[in-house]
Amino acid sequence: MMDLIIAVALVVLLFAVLGSGLWIGLSLLGVGLIGMELFTSRPVGDSMMLTIWGSTSTWTLTALPLFLWMGEILFRSHLSDNMFKGLAPWLDRLPGRLLHTNVVGCTIFAAISGSSAATCATIGKITLPELKKRGYPDDISVGTLAGASTLGLLIPPSIIMIVYGVAANVSIGKLFLAGIIPGLVLGALFMGYIVVWALLNKDKVPAPDAPTTFVQKLHASRFLIPVVSLIVLVLGGIYTGIATATEAAALGVAGSLLLATIEGSLSWERFKDGLVAACRVYCMIGLILAGAAFLTLSMGFIGLPRHLAEFIGSLHLAPFALMVLLVIFFIVLGCFLDGISMVVLTIAVLLPTVQAAGFDLLWFGIFIVLVVEMAQITPPVGFNLFVLQGLTRREVTWIARTAMPLFFLMLVAVLITYFAPDIVLWLPHQMQN
C-alpha cells in the first residue's frame, strides 16, 4: 500500500512539474531521480548512467534523426509545393473538391516524413493559402488539415512506431507494414467526411476550375514523380528486405538530397538549416526518451508497474472494456504530454497487462499510434494545434473545435481495428509468409 501511495505522489509531482513549464525530458529525469533517491536503495548515479546510455544508443533508434532530416530537406525544397499541382486536377470533381488535397497530400507526405508536426506544417503551407484564395471556408480547411496531418504518425515510416518498436521490442519493419492499411482506412474516413460535409453544404463549396482532360491530368501528375520515387525507395527497401529501417532512412536522406539538388532548390543555407532543425528536434526527443527511461526504471523499483497491473487485473475487464479504458487513459494523458512521452512512459507499465489480455503487440502498437494521433489535436498539449496556430494565427480552442469531427473518426478507426484486427495484421503476416 505504501508503494502505491509513493507512486501516486510521484505521478502527481510529475504533472505539477510538467505544468510549471520545465522541459519534459528534465521533468522526467528529475522526478525519477527524486523517487529513486528517496524511496529505493539502488545507487542513483550508476542506474541513471546505464539507463540513459542504453535508451539512446540503440542502432534501431538511429533511424529517427535520419527520417527527421529527410522531412526537413523536403520541407525546405519545392518538392512538397509541387504535390498540390499534381493532386489538384484529380480531386477537383469530387464532392468537396480541393479540400481533399489536405487528406491526400498528408497521406503522401506522411509516407516520407514520419512526423505529424512536419506533415501538418508542410502541407498546411501548401494547401491553406490556396484553399483560402479559392474561397473555401476556413473552419473546414483547417479542421481537415488538423486531422489528416496526424496520418504522419500512422503511415510509415513513423517516428512513434520506431519509439514503440524499441520500447516494446517489436519489429519496426512489421510495424511499418501494419500501419499501411489502417492509415489508408483512416484517410478514406476523412475523405468520406469531406464528401458528406460538401453534400450538406453545397453553397459553401466554390465552383470547380475549368475542366481538364485525362491527358492534362496525367501531364500535371509529373509533379508527383519525385515524391513517389522517394516513397518507393524508402518503403520498397524495407518491405523487400534489402534494407533495414535505419538503412532505408539513410537511403531516404540521400534520395531527398539528390532530388532537391536536381530540382535546384538545395542551397547551402537550406542544407544547413535542415540539418540544424533535425538535430534540434532529435535532441528534444532524445532527452525525453532518456528521462522517460530513467523514470520508468525508478517507478519499476518503487513498484508502480506491478501495482497498476494488479489493479487493472483485479478489475477482471473483458478485452473490449480494457481497450475502452486504455483509450480514455491515453486521451486524458494526451492533454498533458506529447505522443513520444506518452509511449515511452506507459509501454513498460502496460505491456504485461496488455499481453495478459491477449492483445497482439503488433496490433497494440497500431492502437497506440491511433490514440496518440487523437492526442495531437487535443488541447492543451496538441502539437498539431500549435503548428496550425502558427500558420493561421487562430485560437487553439477554435482549431480544436474544427478538428473535433475528425477526432471522432479516429475513435471509429480504433473500433474498426479492434473488431477487424486483420486490417492491422494481414499485411505483416503476408510479407512474413
mmCIF file of C-alpha atoms in Angstrom, residues 114-415:
data_model
loop_
_atom_site.group_PDB
_atom_site.id
_atom_site.type_symbol
_atom_site.label_atom_id
_atom_site.label_comp_id
_atom_site.label_asym_id
_atom_site.label_seq_id
_atom_site.Cartn_x
_atom_site.Cartn_y
_atom_site.Cartn_z
ATOM 1 C CA GLY A 114 7.419 10.151 -40.295
ATOM 2 C CA SER A 115 6.302 13.193 -38.304
ATOM 3 C CA SER A 116 2.812 14.523 -37.710
ATOM 4 C CA ALA A 117 4.000 18.057 -36.991
ATOM 5 C CA ALA A 118 6.216 18.149 -40.097
ATOM 6 C CA THR A 119 3.330 16.850 -42.221
ATOM 7 C CA CYS A 120 0.990 19.472 -40.758
ATOM 8 C CA ALA A 121 3.423 22.344 -41.306
ATOM 9 C CA THR A 122 4.446 21.318 -44.812
ATOM 10 C CA ILE A 123 1.011 20.521 -46.227
ATOM 11 C CA GLY A 124 -0.533 23.466 -44.372
ATOM 12 C CA LYS A 125 1.855 25.933 -46.013
ATOM 13 C CA ILE A 126 0.918 24.467 -49.394
ATOM 14 C CA THR A 127 -2.857 23.986 -49.153
ATOM 15 C CA LEU A 128 -4.199 26.584 -46.708
ATOM 16 C CA PRO A 129 -3.253 29.678 -48.777
ATOM 17 C CA GLU A 130 -4.553 28.013 -51.961
ATOM 18 C CA LEU A 131 -7.859 26.962 -50.378
ATOM 19 C CA LYS A 132 -8.376 30.398 -48.832
ATOM 20 C CA LYS A 133 -7.624 32.094 -52.144
ATOM 21 C CA ARG A 134 -10.204 29.899 -53.894
ATOM 22 C CA GLY A 135 -12.910 30.648 -51.298
ATOM 23 C CA TYR A 136 -13.088 27.505 -49.170
ATOM 24 C CA PRO A 137 -14.304 28.119 -45.565
ATOM 25 C CA ASP A 138 -11.509 28.384 -43.009
ATOM 26 C CA ASP A 139 -13.078 26.029 -40.488
ATOM 27 C CA ILE A 140 -13.350 23.000 -42.791
ATOM 28 C CA SER A 141 -9.937 23.727 -44.378
ATOM 29 C CA VAL A 142 -8.155 23.945 -41.036
ATOM 30 C CA GLY A 143 -10.144 21.132 -39.387
ATOM 31 C CA THR A 144 -9.490 18.597 -42.135
ATOM 32 C CA LEU A 145 -5.796 19.513 -42.190
ATOM 33 C CA ALA A 146 -5.534 19.131 -38.405
ATOM 34 C CA GLY A 147 -6.974 15.638 -38.551
ATOM 35 C CA ALA A 148 -5.323 14.484 -41.783
ATOM 36 C CA SER A 149 -1.851 15.578 -40.708
ATOM 37 C CA THR A 150 -1.965 13.033 -37.865
ATOM 38 C CA LEU A 151 -1.515 10.429 -40.616
ATOM 39 C CA GLY A 152 2.149 11.386 -40.328
ATOM 40 C CA LEU A 153 2.245 9.052 -37.325
ATOM 41 C CA LEU A 154 0.340 6.137 -38.863
ATOM 42 C CA ILE A 155 1.557 5.989 -42.456
ATOM 43 C CA PRO A 156 5.082 4.526 -42.363
ATOM 44 C CA PRO A 157 7.825 5.473 -41.805
ATOM 45 C CA SER A 158 6.673 6.727 -38.400
ATOM 46 C CA ILE A 159 8.735 8.171 -35.559
ATOM 47 C CA ILE A 160 6.231 6.947 -32.968
ATOM 48 C CA MET A 161 6.413 3.414 -34.418
ATOM 49 C CA ILE A 162 10.196 3.466 -34.101
ATOM 50 C CA VAL A 163 9.938 4.562 -30.462
ATOM 51 C CA TYR A 164 7.274 1.931 -29.708
ATOM 52 C CA GLY A 165 9.233 -0.794 -31.502
ATOM 53 C CA VAL A 166 12.327 -0.046 -29.438
ATOM 54 C CA ALA A 167 10.374 0.163 -26.158
ATOM 55 C CA ALA A 168 8.279 -2.988 -26.752
ATOM 56 C CA ASN A 169 10.934 -4.998 -28.619
ATOM 57 C CA VAL A 170 8.691 -5.334 -31.690
ATOM 58 C CA SER A 171 9.969 -5.451 -35.273
ATOM 59 C CA ILE A 172 9.882 -1.928 -36.700
ATOM 60 C CA GLY A 173 9.604 -3.300 -40.243
ATOM 61 C CA LYS A 174 6.474 -5.249 -39.272
ATOM 62 C CA LEU A 175 5.062 -2.171 -37.513
ATOM 63 C CA PHE A 176 5.569 -0.149 -40.678
ATOM 64 C CA LEU A 177 3.698 -2.804 -42.651
ATOM 65 C CA ALA A 178 0.925 -2.948 -40.057
ATOM 66 C CA GLY A 179 0.297 0.792 -40.328
ATOM 67 C CA ILE A 180 -0.321 0.922 -44.079
ATOM 68 C CA ILE A 181 -3.886 -0.409 -44.322
ATOM 69 C CA PRO A 182 -5.178 1.334 -41.138
ATOM 70 C CA GLY A 183 -3.624 4.557 -42.453
ATOM 71 C CA LEU A 184 -5.428 4.219 -45.769
ATOM 72 C CA VAL A 185 -8.692 3.327 -43.975
ATOM 73 C CA LEU A 186 -8.400 6.420 -41.775
ATOM 74 C CA GLY A 187 -7.621 8.580 -44.801
ATOM 75 C CA ALA A 188 -10.726 7.172 -46.531
ATOM 76 C CA LEU A 189 -12.823 8.048 -43.454
ATOM 77 C CA PHE A 190 -11.520 11.622 -43.572
ATOM 78 C CA MET A 191 -12.321 11.911 -47.278
ATOM 79 C CA GLY A 192 -15.781 10.439 -46.644
ATOM 80 C CA TYR A 193 -16.373 13.144 -44.031
ATOM 81 C CA ILE A 194 -15.403 15.827 -46.566
ATOM 82 C CA VAL A 195 -17.810 14.332 -49.126
ATOM 83 C CA VAL A 196 -20.699 14.310 -46.614
ATOM 84 C CA TRP A 197 -19.917 17.865 -45.474
ATOM 85 C CA ALA A 198 -19.780 19.068 -49.081
ATOM 86 C CA LEU A 199 -23.121 17.450 -49.957
ATOM 87 C CA LEU A 200 -24.740 19.089 -46.913
ATOM 88 C CA ASN A 201 -23.119 22.480 -47.538
ATOM 89 C CA LYS A 202 -23.164 22.868 -51.323
ATOM 90 C CA ASP A 203 -23.417 26.649 -51.029
ATOM 91 C CA LYS A 204 -20.075 26.808 -49.196
ATOM 92 C CA VAL A 205 -18.102 24.893 -51.814
ATOM 93 C CA PRO A 206 -16.609 27.103 -54.552
ATOM 94 C CA ALA A 207 -17.250 26.325 -58.201
ATOM 95 C CA PRO A 208 -14.818 23.896 -59.816
ATOM 96 C CA ASP A 209 -11.954 25.010 -62.004
ATOM 97 C CA ALA A 210 -12.148 24.702 -65.757
ATOM 98 C CA PRO A 211 -12.466 21.049 -66.806
ATOM 99 C CA THR A 212 -9.219 19.246 -67.638
ATOM 100 C CA THR A 213 -8.764 16.308 -69.939
ATOM 101 C CA PHE A 214 -7.313 12.998 -68.848
ATOM 102 C CA VAL A 215 -4.128 13.800 -70.752
ATOM 103 C CA GLN A 216 -3.816 17.148 -68.941
ATOM 104 C CA LYS A 217 -4.250 15.396 -65.595
ATOM 105 C CA LEU A 218 -1.536 12.924 -66.486
ATOM 106 C CA HIS A 219 0.711 15.810 -67.518
ATOM 107 C CA ALA A 220 0.133 17.532 -64.143
ATOM 108 C CA SER A 221 0.947 14.268 -62.364
ATOM 109 C CA ARG A 222 4.581 14.656 -63.392
ATOM 110 C CA PHE A 223 4.977 16.859 -60.307
ATOM 111 C CA LEU A 224 4.286 13.799 -58.127
ATOM 112 C CA ILE A 225 7.030 11.653 -59.657
ATOM 113 C CA PRO A 226 9.903 12.808 -57.363
ATOM 114 C CA VAL A 227 7.913 12.296 -54.160
ATOM 115 C CA VAL A 228 6.525 8.920 -55.277
ATOM 116 C CA SER A 229 10.036 7.818 -56.263
ATOM 117 C CA LEU A 230 11.291 8.661 -52.790
ATOM 118 C CA ILE A 231 8.434 6.684 -51.194
ATOM 119 C CA VAL A 232 9.279 3.671 -53.357
ATOM 120 C CA LEU A 233 12.960 3.976 -52.433
ATOM 121 C CA VAL A 234 12.367 4.131 -48.668
ATOM 122 C CA LEU A 235 9.452 1.754 -48.190
ATOM 123 C CA GLY A 236 10.480 -0.573 -51.002
ATOM 124 C CA GLY A 237 13.865 -1.042 -49.387
ATOM 125 C CA ILE A 238 12.233 -2.080 -46.113
ATOM 126 C CA TYR A 239 9.492 -4.301 -47.500
ATOM 127 C CA THR A 240 11.722 -6.190 -49.928
ATOM 128 C CA GLY A 241 14.205 -6.916 -47.169
ATOM 129 C CA ILE A 242 17.027 -5.131 -48.979
ATOM 130 C CA ALA A 243 17.413 -2.571 -46.198
ATOM 131 C CA THR A 244 16.607 -2.299 -42.500
ATOM 132 C CA ALA A 245 14.555 0.648 -41.250
ATOM 133 C CA THR A 246 17.766 2.512 -40.365
ATOM 134 C CA GLU A 247 19.384 1.806 -43.731
ATOM 135 C CA ALA A 248 16.194 2.828 -45.524
ATOM 136 C CA ALA A 249 16.212 6.099 -43.581
ATOM 137 C CA ALA A 250 19.754 6.751 -44.810
ATOM 138 C CA LEU A 251 18.589 5.969 -48.367
ATOM 139 C CA GLY A 252 15.740 8.439 -47.867
ATOM 140 C CA VAL A 253 18.116 11.217 -46.808
ATOM 141 C CA ALA A 254 20.390 10.532 -49.784
ATOM 142 C CA GLY A 255 17.405 10.401 -52.142
ATOM 143 C CA SER A 256 15.874 13.624 -50.829
ATOM 144 C CA LEU A 257 19.240 15.418 -51.124
ATOM 145 C CA LEU A 258 19.637 14.156 -54.689
ATOM 146 C CA LEU A 259 16.104 15.163 -55.697
ATOM 147 C CA ALA A 260 16.435 18.612 -54.103
ATOM 148 C CA THR A 261 19.761 19.094 -55.921
ATOM 149 C CA ILE A 262 18.332 18.038 -59.282
ATOM 150 C CA GLU A 263 15.307 20.241 -58.740
ATOM 151 C CA GLY A 264 17.625 23.178 -57.956
ATOM 152 C CA SER A 265 16.249 24.156 -54.536
ATOM 153 C CA LEU A 266 19.115 22.839 -52.381
ATOM 154 C CA SER A 267 21.332 25.708 -51.304
ATOM 155 C CA TRP A 268 23.981 25.614 -48.605
ATOM 156 C CA GLU A 269 21.749 27.685 -46.314
ATOM 157 C CA ARG A 270 18.801 25.319 -46.733
ATOM 158 C CA PHE A 271 21.044 22.289 -46.218
ATOM 159 C CA LYS A 272 22.434 23.787 -43.016
ATOM 160 C CA ASP A 273 19.033 24.935 -41.736
ATOM 161 C CA GLY A 274 17.514 21.496 -42.342
ATOM 162 C CA LEU A 275 20.358 19.726 -40.557
ATOM 163 C CA VAL A 276 20.195 22.084 -37.584
ATOM 164 C CA ALA A 277 16.405 21.774 -37.328
ATOM 165 C CA ALA A 278 16.575 17.955 -37.440
ATOM 166 C CA CYS A 279 19.295 17.935 -34.758
ATOM 167 C CA ARG A 280 17.272 20.280 -32.572
ATOM 168 C CA VAL A 281 14.126 18.129 -32.775
ATOM 169 C CA TYR A 282 16.059 14.902 -32.203
ATOM 170 C CA CYS A 283 17.856 16.352 -29.165
ATOM 171 C CA MET A 284 14.454 17.193 -27.692
ATOM 172 C CA ILE A 285 13.174 13.683 -28.419
ATOM 173 C CA GLY A 286 16.391 12.078 -27.139
ATOM 174 C CA LEU A 287 16.152 13.959 -23.853
ATOM 175 C CA ILE A 288 12.533 12.849 -23.475
ATOM 176 C CA LEU A 289 13.480 9.230 -24.201
ATOM 177 C CA ALA A 290 16.331 9.343 -21.684
ATOM 178 C CA GLY A 291 14.173 10.947 -18.986
ATOM 179 C CA ALA A 292 11.292 8.562 -19.581
ATOM 180 C CA ALA A 293 13.578 5.520 -19.490
ATOM 181 C CA PHE A 294 15.031 6.594 -16.148
ATOM 182 C CA LEU A 295 11.611 7.452 -14.695
ATOM 183 C CA THR A 296 10.306 4.056 -15.853
ATOM 184 C CA LEU A 297 13.232 2.373 -14.091
ATOM 185 C CA SER A 298 12.576 4.377 -10.935
ATOM 186 C CA MET A 299 8.864 3.553 -10.994
ATOM 187 C CA GLY A 300 9.748 -0.098 -11.532
ATOM 188 C CA PHE A 301 11.876 -0.206 -8.383
ATOM 189 C CA ILE A 302 9.145 1.564 -6.431
ATOM 190 C CA GLY A 303 6.558 -0.906 -7.715
ATOM 191 C CA LEU A 304 4.155 1.182 -9.829
ATOM 192 C CA PRO A 305 4.053 -1.207 -12.838
ATOM 193 C CA ARG A 306 3.264 -4.167 -10.619
ATOM 194 C CA HIS A 307 0.576 -2.276 -8.690
ATOM 195 C CA LEU A 308 -1.002 -0.910 -11.860
ATOM 196 C CA ALA A 309 -1.039 -4.346 -13.467
ATOM 197 C CA GLU A 310 -2.518 -5.852 -10.316
ATOM 198 C CA PHE A 311 -5.156 -3.109 -10.141
ATOM 199 C CA ILE A 312 -6.231 -3.472 -13.760
ATOM 200 C CA GLY A 313 -6.106 -7.254 -13.411
ATOM 201 C CA SER A 314 -8.303 -7.087 -10.314
ATOM 202 C CA LEU A 315 -10.982 -5.352 -12.365
ATOM 203 C CA HIS A 316 -11.311 -8.532 -14.468
ATOM 204 C CA LEU A 317 -12.135 -6.497 -17.533
ATOM 205 C CA ALA A 318 -13.069 -8.090 -20.807
ATOM 206 C CA PRO A 319 -10.670 -7.218 -23.663
ATOM 207 C CA PHE A 320 -13.112 -4.683 -25.120
ATOM 208 C CA ALA A 321 -13.609 -2.952 -21.764
ATOM 209 C CA LEU A 322 -9.833 -2.850 -21.287
ATOM 210 C CA MET A 323 -9.458 -1.283 -24.724
ATOM 211 C CA VAL A 324 -12.054 1.390 -23.886
ATOM 212 C CA LEU A 325 -10.310 2.096 -20.567
ATOM 213 C CA LEU A 326 -6.967 2.473 -22.357
ATOM 214 C CA VAL A 327 -8.487 4.846 -24.932
ATOM 215 C CA ILE A 328 -9.821 7.078 -22.130
ATOM 216 C CA PHE A 329 -6.488 6.827 -20.296
ATOM 217 C CA PHE A 330 -4.455 7.908 -23.327
ATOM 218 C CA ILE A 331 -6.862 10.711 -24.276
ATOM 219 C CA VAL A 332 -6.548 12.154 -20.763
ATOM 220 C CA LEU A 333 -2.775 11.669 -20.800
ATOM 221 C CA GLY A 334 -2.634 13.370 -24.189
ATOM 222 C CA CYS A 335 -3.989 16.542 -22.623
ATOM 223 C CA PHE A 336 -0.691 16.885 -20.734
ATOM 224 C CA LEU A 337 2.040 15.005 -22.653
ATOM 225 C CA ASP A 338 3.258 14.773 -26.227
ATOM 226 C CA GLY A 339 2.994 11.481 -28.109
ATOM 227 C CA ILE A 340 6.568 10.258 -27.626
ATOM 228 C CA SER A 341 6.436 10.895 -23.885
ATOM 229 C CA MET A 342 3.123 9.027 -23.680
ATOM 230 C CA VAL A 343 4.594 5.991 -25.410
ATOM 231 C CA VAL A 344 7.860 5.711 -23.524
ATOM 232 C CA LEU A 345 6.252 6.457 -20.160
ATOM 233 C CA THR A 346 3.464 3.898 -20.396
ATOM 234 C CA ILE A 347 4.644 0.970 -22.526
ATOM 235 C CA ALA A 348 6.779 -0.733 -19.880
ATOM 236 C CA VAL A 349 3.928 -0.414 -17.387
ATOM 237 C CA LEU A 350 1.131 -1.561 -19.684
ATOM 238 C CA LEU A 351 2.758 -4.372 -21.689
ATOM 239 C CA PRO A 352 2.290 -7.112 -19.053
ATOM 240 C CA THR A 353 -1.414 -6.268 -18.722
ATOM 241 C CA VAL A 354 -1.891 -5.999 -22.481
ATOM 242 C CA GLN A 355 -0.206 -9.357 -23.082
ATOM 243 C CA ALA A 356 -2.243 -10.989 -20.309
ATOM 244 C CA ALA A 357 -5.428 -9.742 -22.023
ATOM 245 C CA GLY A 358 -4.355 -11.492 -25.231
ATOM 246 C CA PHE A 359 -3.645 -8.415 -27.370
ATOM 247 C CA ASP A 360 -1.089 -8.892 -30.138
ATOM 248 C CA LEU A 361 1.804 -6.466 -29.525
ATOM 249 C CA LEU A 362 1.854 -5.594 -33.225
ATOM 250 C CA TRP A 363 -1.849 -4.693 -33.093
ATOM 251 C CA PHE A 364 -1.324 -2.824 -29.825
ATOM 252 C CA GLY A 365 1.397 -0.722 -31.466
ATOM 253 C CA ILE A 366 -1.063 0.497 -34.113
ATOM 254 C CA PHE A 367 -3.685 1.052 -31.406
ATOM 255 C CA ILE A 368 -1.171 3.214 -29.523
ATOM 256 C CA VAL A 369 -0.423 5.212 -32.665
ATOM 257 C CA LEU A 370 -4.134 5.839 -33.267
ATOM 258 C CA VAL A 371 -4.778 7.137 -29.750
ATOM 259 C CA VAL A 372 -1.603 9.227 -29.857
ATOM 260 C CA GLU A 373 -2.921 10.694 -33.120
ATOM 261 C CA MET A 374 -6.026 11.776 -31.233
ATOM 262 C CA ALA A 375 -3.801 13.446 -28.650
ATOM 263 C CA GLN A 376 -2.189 15.526 -31.435
ATOM 264 C CA ILE A 377 -5.440 17.512 -31.800
ATOM 265 C CA THR A 378 -6.450 17.507 -28.124
ATOM 266 C CA PRO A 379 -5.822 20.728 -26.186
ATOM 267 C CA PRO A 380 -3.903 21.946 -24.309
ATOM 268 C CA VAL A 381 -0.819 19.963 -25.477
ATOM 269 C CA GLY A 382 -1.840 19.068 -29.041
ATOM 270 C CA PHE A 383 1.245 19.557 -31.215
ATOM 271 C CA ASN A 384 -0.740 19.895 -34.436
ATOM 272 C CA LEU A 385 -2.888 22.582 -32.836
ATOM 273 C CA PHE A 386 0.235 24.612 -32.054
ATOM 274 C CA VAL A 387 1.539 24.177 -35.610
ATOM 275 C CA LEU A 388 -1.785 25.319 -37.062
ATOM 276 C CA GLN A 389 -1.969 28.221 -34.636
ATOM 277 C CA GLY A 390 1.365 29.397 -36.030
ATOM 278 C CA LEU A 391 0.081 29.030 -39.593
ATOM 279 C CA THR A 392 -3.364 30.595 -39.122
ATOM 280 C CA ARG A 393 -2.998 32.899 -36.065
ATOM 281 C CA ARG A 394 -6.255 31.435 -34.754
ATOM 282 C CA GLU A 395 -7.040 30.412 -31.175
ATOM 283 C CA VAL A 396 -6.118 26.828 -30.223
ATOM 284 C CA THR A 397 -9.666 26.234 -28.961
ATOM 285 C CA TRP A 398 -11.127 27.275 -32.335
ATOM 286 C CA ILE A 399 -8.758 24.940 -34.190
ATOM 287 C CA ALA A 400 -9.621 22.093 -31.794
ATOM 288 C CA ARG A 401 -13.347 22.613 -32.452
ATOM 289 C CA THR A 402 -12.846 22.454 -36.212
ATOM 290 C CA ALA A 403 -10.911 19.182 -35.793
ATOM 291 C CA MET A 404 -13.450 17.571 -33.451
ATOM 292 C CA PRO A 405 -15.329 15.580 -36.164
ATOM 293 C CA LEU A 406 -12.042 14.021 -37.273
ATOM 294 C CA PHE A 407 -11.222 13.196 -33.654
ATOM 295 C CA PHE A 408 -14.382 11.077 -33.535
ATOM 296 C CA LEU A 409 -13.474 9.458 -36.846
ATOM 297 C CA MET A 410 -10.220 8.332 -35.214
ATOM 298 C CA LEU A 411 -12.306 6.708 -32.496
ATOM 299 C CA VAL A 412 -14.230 4.922 -35.245
ATOM 300 C CA ALA A 413 -10.897 3.745 -36.687
ATOM 301 C CA VAL A 414 -9.904 2.326 -33.276
ATOM 302 C CA LEU A 415 -13.164 0.363 -33.139
#
